[in-house]
Rosetta silent file (secondary structure, phi, psi, omega in degrees, C-alpha in Angstrom):
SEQUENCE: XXXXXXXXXXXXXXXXXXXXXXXXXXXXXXXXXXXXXXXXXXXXXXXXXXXXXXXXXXXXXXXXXXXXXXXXXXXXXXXXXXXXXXXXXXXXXXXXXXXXXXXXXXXXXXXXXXXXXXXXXXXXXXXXXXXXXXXXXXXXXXXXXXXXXXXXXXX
SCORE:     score description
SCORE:     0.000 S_00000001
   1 L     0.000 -163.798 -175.665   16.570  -23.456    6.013 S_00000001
   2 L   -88.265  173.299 -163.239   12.925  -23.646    5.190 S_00000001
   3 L   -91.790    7.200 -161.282   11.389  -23.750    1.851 S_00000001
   4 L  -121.544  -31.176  152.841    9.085  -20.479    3.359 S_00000001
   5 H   -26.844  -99.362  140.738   12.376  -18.986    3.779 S_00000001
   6 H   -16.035  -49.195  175.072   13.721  -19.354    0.614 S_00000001
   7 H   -74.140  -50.889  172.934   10.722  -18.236   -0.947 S_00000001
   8 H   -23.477  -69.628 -162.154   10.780  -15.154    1.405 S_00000001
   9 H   -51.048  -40.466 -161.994   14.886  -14.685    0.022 S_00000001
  10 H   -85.062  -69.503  175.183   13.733  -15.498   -3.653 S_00000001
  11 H   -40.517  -55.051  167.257   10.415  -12.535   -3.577 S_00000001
  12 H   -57.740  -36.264  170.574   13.311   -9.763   -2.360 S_00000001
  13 H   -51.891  -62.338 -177.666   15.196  -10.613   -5.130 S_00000001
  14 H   -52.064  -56.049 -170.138   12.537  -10.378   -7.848 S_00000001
  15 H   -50.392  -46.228 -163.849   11.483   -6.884   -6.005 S_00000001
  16 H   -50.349  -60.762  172.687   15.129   -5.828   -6.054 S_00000001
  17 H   -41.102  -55.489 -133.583   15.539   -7.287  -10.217 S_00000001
  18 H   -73.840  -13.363 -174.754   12.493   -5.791  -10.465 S_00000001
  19 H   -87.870  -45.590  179.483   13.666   -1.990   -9.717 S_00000001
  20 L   179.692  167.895 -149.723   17.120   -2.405  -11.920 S_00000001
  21 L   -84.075  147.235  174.684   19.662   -5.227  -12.873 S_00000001
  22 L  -133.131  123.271  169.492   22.143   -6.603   -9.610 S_00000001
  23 L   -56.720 -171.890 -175.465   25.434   -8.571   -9.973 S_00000001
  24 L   -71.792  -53.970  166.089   25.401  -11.667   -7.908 S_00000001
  25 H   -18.814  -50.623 -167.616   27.569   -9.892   -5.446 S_00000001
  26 H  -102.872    5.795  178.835   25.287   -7.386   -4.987 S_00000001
  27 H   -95.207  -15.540 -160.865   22.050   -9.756   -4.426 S_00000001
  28 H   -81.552  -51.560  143.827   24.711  -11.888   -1.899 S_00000001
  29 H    -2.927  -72.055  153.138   25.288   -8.809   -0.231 S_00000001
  30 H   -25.867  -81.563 -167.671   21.578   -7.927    0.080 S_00000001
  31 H   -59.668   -0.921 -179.120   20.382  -11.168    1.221 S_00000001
  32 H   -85.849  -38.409 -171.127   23.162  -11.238    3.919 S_00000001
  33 H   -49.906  -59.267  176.526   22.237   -7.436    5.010 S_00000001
  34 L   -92.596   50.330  138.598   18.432   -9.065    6.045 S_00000001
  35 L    85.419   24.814  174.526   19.817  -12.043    7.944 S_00000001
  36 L   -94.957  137.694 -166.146   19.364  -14.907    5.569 S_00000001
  37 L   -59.525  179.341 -177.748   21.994  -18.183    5.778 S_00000001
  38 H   -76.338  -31.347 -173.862   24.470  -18.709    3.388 S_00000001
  39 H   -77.331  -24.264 -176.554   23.036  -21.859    2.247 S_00000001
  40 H   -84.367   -8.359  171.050   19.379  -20.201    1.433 S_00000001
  41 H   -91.132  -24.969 -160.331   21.518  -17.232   -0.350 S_00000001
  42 H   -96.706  -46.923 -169.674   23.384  -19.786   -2.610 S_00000001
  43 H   -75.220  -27.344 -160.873   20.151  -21.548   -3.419 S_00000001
  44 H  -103.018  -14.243  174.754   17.729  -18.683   -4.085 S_00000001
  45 H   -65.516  -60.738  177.929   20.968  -17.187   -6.597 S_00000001
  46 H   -21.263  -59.779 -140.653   21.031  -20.879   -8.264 S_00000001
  47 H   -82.358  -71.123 -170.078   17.133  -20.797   -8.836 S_00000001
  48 H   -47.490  -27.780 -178.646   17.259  -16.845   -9.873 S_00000001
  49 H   -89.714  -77.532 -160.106   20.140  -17.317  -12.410 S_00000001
  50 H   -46.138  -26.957 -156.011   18.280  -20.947  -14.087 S_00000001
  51 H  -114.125   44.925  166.640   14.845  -18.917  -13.873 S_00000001
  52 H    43.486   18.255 -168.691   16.606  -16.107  -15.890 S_00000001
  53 H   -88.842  -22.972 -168.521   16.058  -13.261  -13.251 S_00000001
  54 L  -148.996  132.395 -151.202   19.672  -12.569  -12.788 S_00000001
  55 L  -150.024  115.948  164.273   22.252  -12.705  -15.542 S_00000001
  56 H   -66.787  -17.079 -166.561   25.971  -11.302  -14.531 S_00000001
  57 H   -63.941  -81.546 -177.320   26.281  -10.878  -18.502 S_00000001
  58 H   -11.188  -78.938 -151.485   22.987   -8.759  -18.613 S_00000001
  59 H   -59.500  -44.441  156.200   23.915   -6.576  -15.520 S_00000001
  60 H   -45.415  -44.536 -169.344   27.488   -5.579  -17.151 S_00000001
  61 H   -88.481    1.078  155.804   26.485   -4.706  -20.573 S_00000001
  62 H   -73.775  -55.132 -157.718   23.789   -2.035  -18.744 S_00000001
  63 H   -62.381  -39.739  176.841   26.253   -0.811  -16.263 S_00000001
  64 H   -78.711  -27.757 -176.937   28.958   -0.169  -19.071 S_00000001
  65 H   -75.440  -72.840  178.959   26.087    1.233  -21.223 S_00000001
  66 H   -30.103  -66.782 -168.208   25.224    3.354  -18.407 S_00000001
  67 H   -66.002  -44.245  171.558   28.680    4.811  -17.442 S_00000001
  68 H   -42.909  -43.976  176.056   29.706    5.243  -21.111 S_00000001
  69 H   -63.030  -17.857  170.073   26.745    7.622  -21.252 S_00000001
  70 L   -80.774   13.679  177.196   28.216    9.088  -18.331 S_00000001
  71 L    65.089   -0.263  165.011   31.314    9.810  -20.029 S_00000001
  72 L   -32.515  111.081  178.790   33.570    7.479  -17.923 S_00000001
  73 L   -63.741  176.828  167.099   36.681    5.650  -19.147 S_00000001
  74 H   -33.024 -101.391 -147.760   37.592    2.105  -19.492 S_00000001
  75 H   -51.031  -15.849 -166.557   39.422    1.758  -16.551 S_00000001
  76 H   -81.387  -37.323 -116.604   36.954    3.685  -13.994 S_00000001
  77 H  -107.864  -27.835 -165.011   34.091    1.720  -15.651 S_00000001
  78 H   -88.729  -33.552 -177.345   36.094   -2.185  -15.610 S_00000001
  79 H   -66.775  -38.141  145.026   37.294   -1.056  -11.649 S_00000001
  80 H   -26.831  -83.108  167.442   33.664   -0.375  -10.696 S_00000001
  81 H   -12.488  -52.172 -165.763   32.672   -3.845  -12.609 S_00000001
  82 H   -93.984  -13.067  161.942   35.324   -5.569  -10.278 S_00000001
  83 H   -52.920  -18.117 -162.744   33.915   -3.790   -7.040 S_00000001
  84 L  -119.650    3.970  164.599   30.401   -5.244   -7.983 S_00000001
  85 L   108.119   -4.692 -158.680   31.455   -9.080   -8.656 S_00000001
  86 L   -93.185  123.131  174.139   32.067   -9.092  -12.124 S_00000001
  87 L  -100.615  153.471 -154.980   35.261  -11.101  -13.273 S_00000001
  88 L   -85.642   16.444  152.155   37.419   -9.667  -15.448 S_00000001
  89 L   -82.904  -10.397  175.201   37.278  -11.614  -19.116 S_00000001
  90 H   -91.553  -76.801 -154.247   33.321  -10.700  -18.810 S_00000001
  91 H   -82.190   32.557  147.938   33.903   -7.136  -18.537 S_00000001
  92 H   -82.651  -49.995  178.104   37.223   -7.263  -20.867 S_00000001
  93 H   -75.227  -15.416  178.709   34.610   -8.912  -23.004 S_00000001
  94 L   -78.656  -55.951 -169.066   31.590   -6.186  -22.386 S_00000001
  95 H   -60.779  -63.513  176.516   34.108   -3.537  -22.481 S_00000001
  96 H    -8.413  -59.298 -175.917   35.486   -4.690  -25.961 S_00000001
  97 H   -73.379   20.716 -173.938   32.539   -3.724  -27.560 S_00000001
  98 H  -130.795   -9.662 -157.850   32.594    0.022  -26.907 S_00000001
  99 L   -55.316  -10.944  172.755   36.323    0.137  -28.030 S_00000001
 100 L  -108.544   77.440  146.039   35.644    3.407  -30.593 S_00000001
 101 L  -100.181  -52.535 -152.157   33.623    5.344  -27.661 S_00000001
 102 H   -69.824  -45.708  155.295   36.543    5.908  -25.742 S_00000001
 103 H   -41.222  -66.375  179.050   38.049    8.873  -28.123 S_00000001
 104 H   -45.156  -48.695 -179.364   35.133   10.248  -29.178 S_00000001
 105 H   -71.476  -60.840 -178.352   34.161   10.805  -25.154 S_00000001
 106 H   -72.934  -13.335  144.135   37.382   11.964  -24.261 S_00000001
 107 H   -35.124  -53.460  169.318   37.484   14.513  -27.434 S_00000001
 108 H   -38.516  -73.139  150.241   33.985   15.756  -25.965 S_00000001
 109 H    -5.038 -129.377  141.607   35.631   16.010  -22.607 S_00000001
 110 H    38.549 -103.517 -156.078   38.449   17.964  -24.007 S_00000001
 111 H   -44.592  -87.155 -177.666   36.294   20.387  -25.882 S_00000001
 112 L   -28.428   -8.269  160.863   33.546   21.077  -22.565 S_00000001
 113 L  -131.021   12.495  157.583   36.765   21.798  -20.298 S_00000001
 114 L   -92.844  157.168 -179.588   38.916   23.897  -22.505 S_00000001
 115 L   -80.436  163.662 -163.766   38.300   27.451  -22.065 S_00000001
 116 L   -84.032  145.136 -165.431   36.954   28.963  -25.120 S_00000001
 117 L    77.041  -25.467 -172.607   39.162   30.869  -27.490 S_00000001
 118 L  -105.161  131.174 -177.405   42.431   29.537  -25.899 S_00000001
 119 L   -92.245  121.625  175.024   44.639   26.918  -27.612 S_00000001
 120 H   -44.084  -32.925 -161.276   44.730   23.999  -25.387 S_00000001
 121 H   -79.320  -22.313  168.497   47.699   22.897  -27.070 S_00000001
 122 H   -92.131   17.333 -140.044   50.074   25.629  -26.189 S_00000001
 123 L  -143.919   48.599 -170.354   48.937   26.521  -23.087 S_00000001
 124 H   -31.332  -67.006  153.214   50.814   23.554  -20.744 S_00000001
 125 H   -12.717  -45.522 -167.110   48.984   24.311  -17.677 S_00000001
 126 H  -103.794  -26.967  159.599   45.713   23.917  -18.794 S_00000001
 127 H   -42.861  -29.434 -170.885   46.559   20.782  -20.718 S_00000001
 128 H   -83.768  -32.506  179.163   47.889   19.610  -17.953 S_00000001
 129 H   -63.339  -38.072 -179.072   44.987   20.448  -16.159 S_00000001
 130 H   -82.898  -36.385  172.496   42.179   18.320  -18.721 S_00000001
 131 H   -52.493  -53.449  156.655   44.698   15.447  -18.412 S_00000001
 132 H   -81.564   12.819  150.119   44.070   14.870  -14.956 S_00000001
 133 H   -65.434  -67.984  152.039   40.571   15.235  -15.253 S_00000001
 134 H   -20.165  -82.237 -162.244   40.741   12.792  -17.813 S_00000001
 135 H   -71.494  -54.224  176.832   42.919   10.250  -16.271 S_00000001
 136 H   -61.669  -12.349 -166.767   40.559   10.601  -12.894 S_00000001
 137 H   -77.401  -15.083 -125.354   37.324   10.177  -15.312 S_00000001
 138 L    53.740   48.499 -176.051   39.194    6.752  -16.103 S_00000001
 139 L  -107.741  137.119 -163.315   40.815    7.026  -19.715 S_00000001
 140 L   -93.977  151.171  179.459   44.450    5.876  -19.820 S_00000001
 141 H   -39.522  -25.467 -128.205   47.632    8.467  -21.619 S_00000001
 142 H  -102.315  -36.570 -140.564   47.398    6.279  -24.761 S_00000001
 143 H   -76.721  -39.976 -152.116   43.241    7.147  -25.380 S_00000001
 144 H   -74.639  -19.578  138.622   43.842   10.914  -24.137 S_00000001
 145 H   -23.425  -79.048 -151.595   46.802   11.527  -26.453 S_00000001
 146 H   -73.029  -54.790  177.371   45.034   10.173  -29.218 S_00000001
 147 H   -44.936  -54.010 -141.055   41.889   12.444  -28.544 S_00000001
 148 H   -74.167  -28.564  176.073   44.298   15.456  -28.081 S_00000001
 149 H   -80.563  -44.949  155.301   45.648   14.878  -31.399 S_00000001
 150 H   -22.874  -37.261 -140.838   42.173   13.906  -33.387 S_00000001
 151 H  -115.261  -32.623  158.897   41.190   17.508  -32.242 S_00000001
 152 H   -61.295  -25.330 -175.379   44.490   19.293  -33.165 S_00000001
 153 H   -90.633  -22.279  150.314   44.128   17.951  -36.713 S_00000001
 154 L   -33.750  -41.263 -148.133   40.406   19.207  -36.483 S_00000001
 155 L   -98.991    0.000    0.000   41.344   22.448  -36.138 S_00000001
């Protein structure tokens, strides 16, 4: 296409960057949504990743920052990742770096959805109950185990 194009494709990006960080995915996505070719979407991603505007590295280690604060496990937070473009030795490799988070959040968890006064640990039902909360937040048996015991030896 035209170079007035292109620039056109390349100024919606920078507004878009300019609001909050986008995988590639989610700029290819964009620029398809307002009707721009494939080859002028390929071209203005080149020039935005060499001119530093758009970095899949970047946009992972917010989005995993983000969701961690949001109390999310691993697994919710790397399946999200792969919905948004991101292949999975970069967010194996993002995710890495959070690896003592995951307890500590699901321990939190834990406490904020047992009821108060009642021992979670004897009580099957309700254990049973934080467990699939858990396991839907995305934390795998191994992490939620590992909280539930941290928190019996608390006590």
């Amino acid at each position: 296409m035209t170079g007035h194009s292109h620039n056109h494709a390349y100024q919606y990006c920078l507004q878009l960057l300019a609001q909050r960080e986008y995988s590639q995915l989610e700029l290819r996505q964009k620029l398809g949504q307002q009707a721009f070719e494939a080859q002028t979407i390929d071209e203005c991603l080149t020039q935005l990743i060499k001119d530093n505007y758009q970095s899949d590295q970047r946009f992972a280690e917010i989005f995993c920052r983000k969701r961690i604060n949001q109390r999310h496990g691993r697994k919710k937070i790397q399946y999200e990742l792969k919905q948004k473009g991101i292949d999975d030795s970069l967010s194996t490799s993002v995710l890495a770096e959070y690896e003592q988070v995951w307890v500590e959040n699901a321990k939190y968890l834990i406490e904020r959805k047992a009821p108060r006064g009642d021992s979670i640990y004897s009580d099957y039902a309700i254990k049973s109950k934080i467990i699939r909360f858990l396991l839907g937040k995305g934390y795998d048996y191994d992490t939620i185990n590992l909280a539930f015991e941290c928190l019996q030896t608390d006590e």
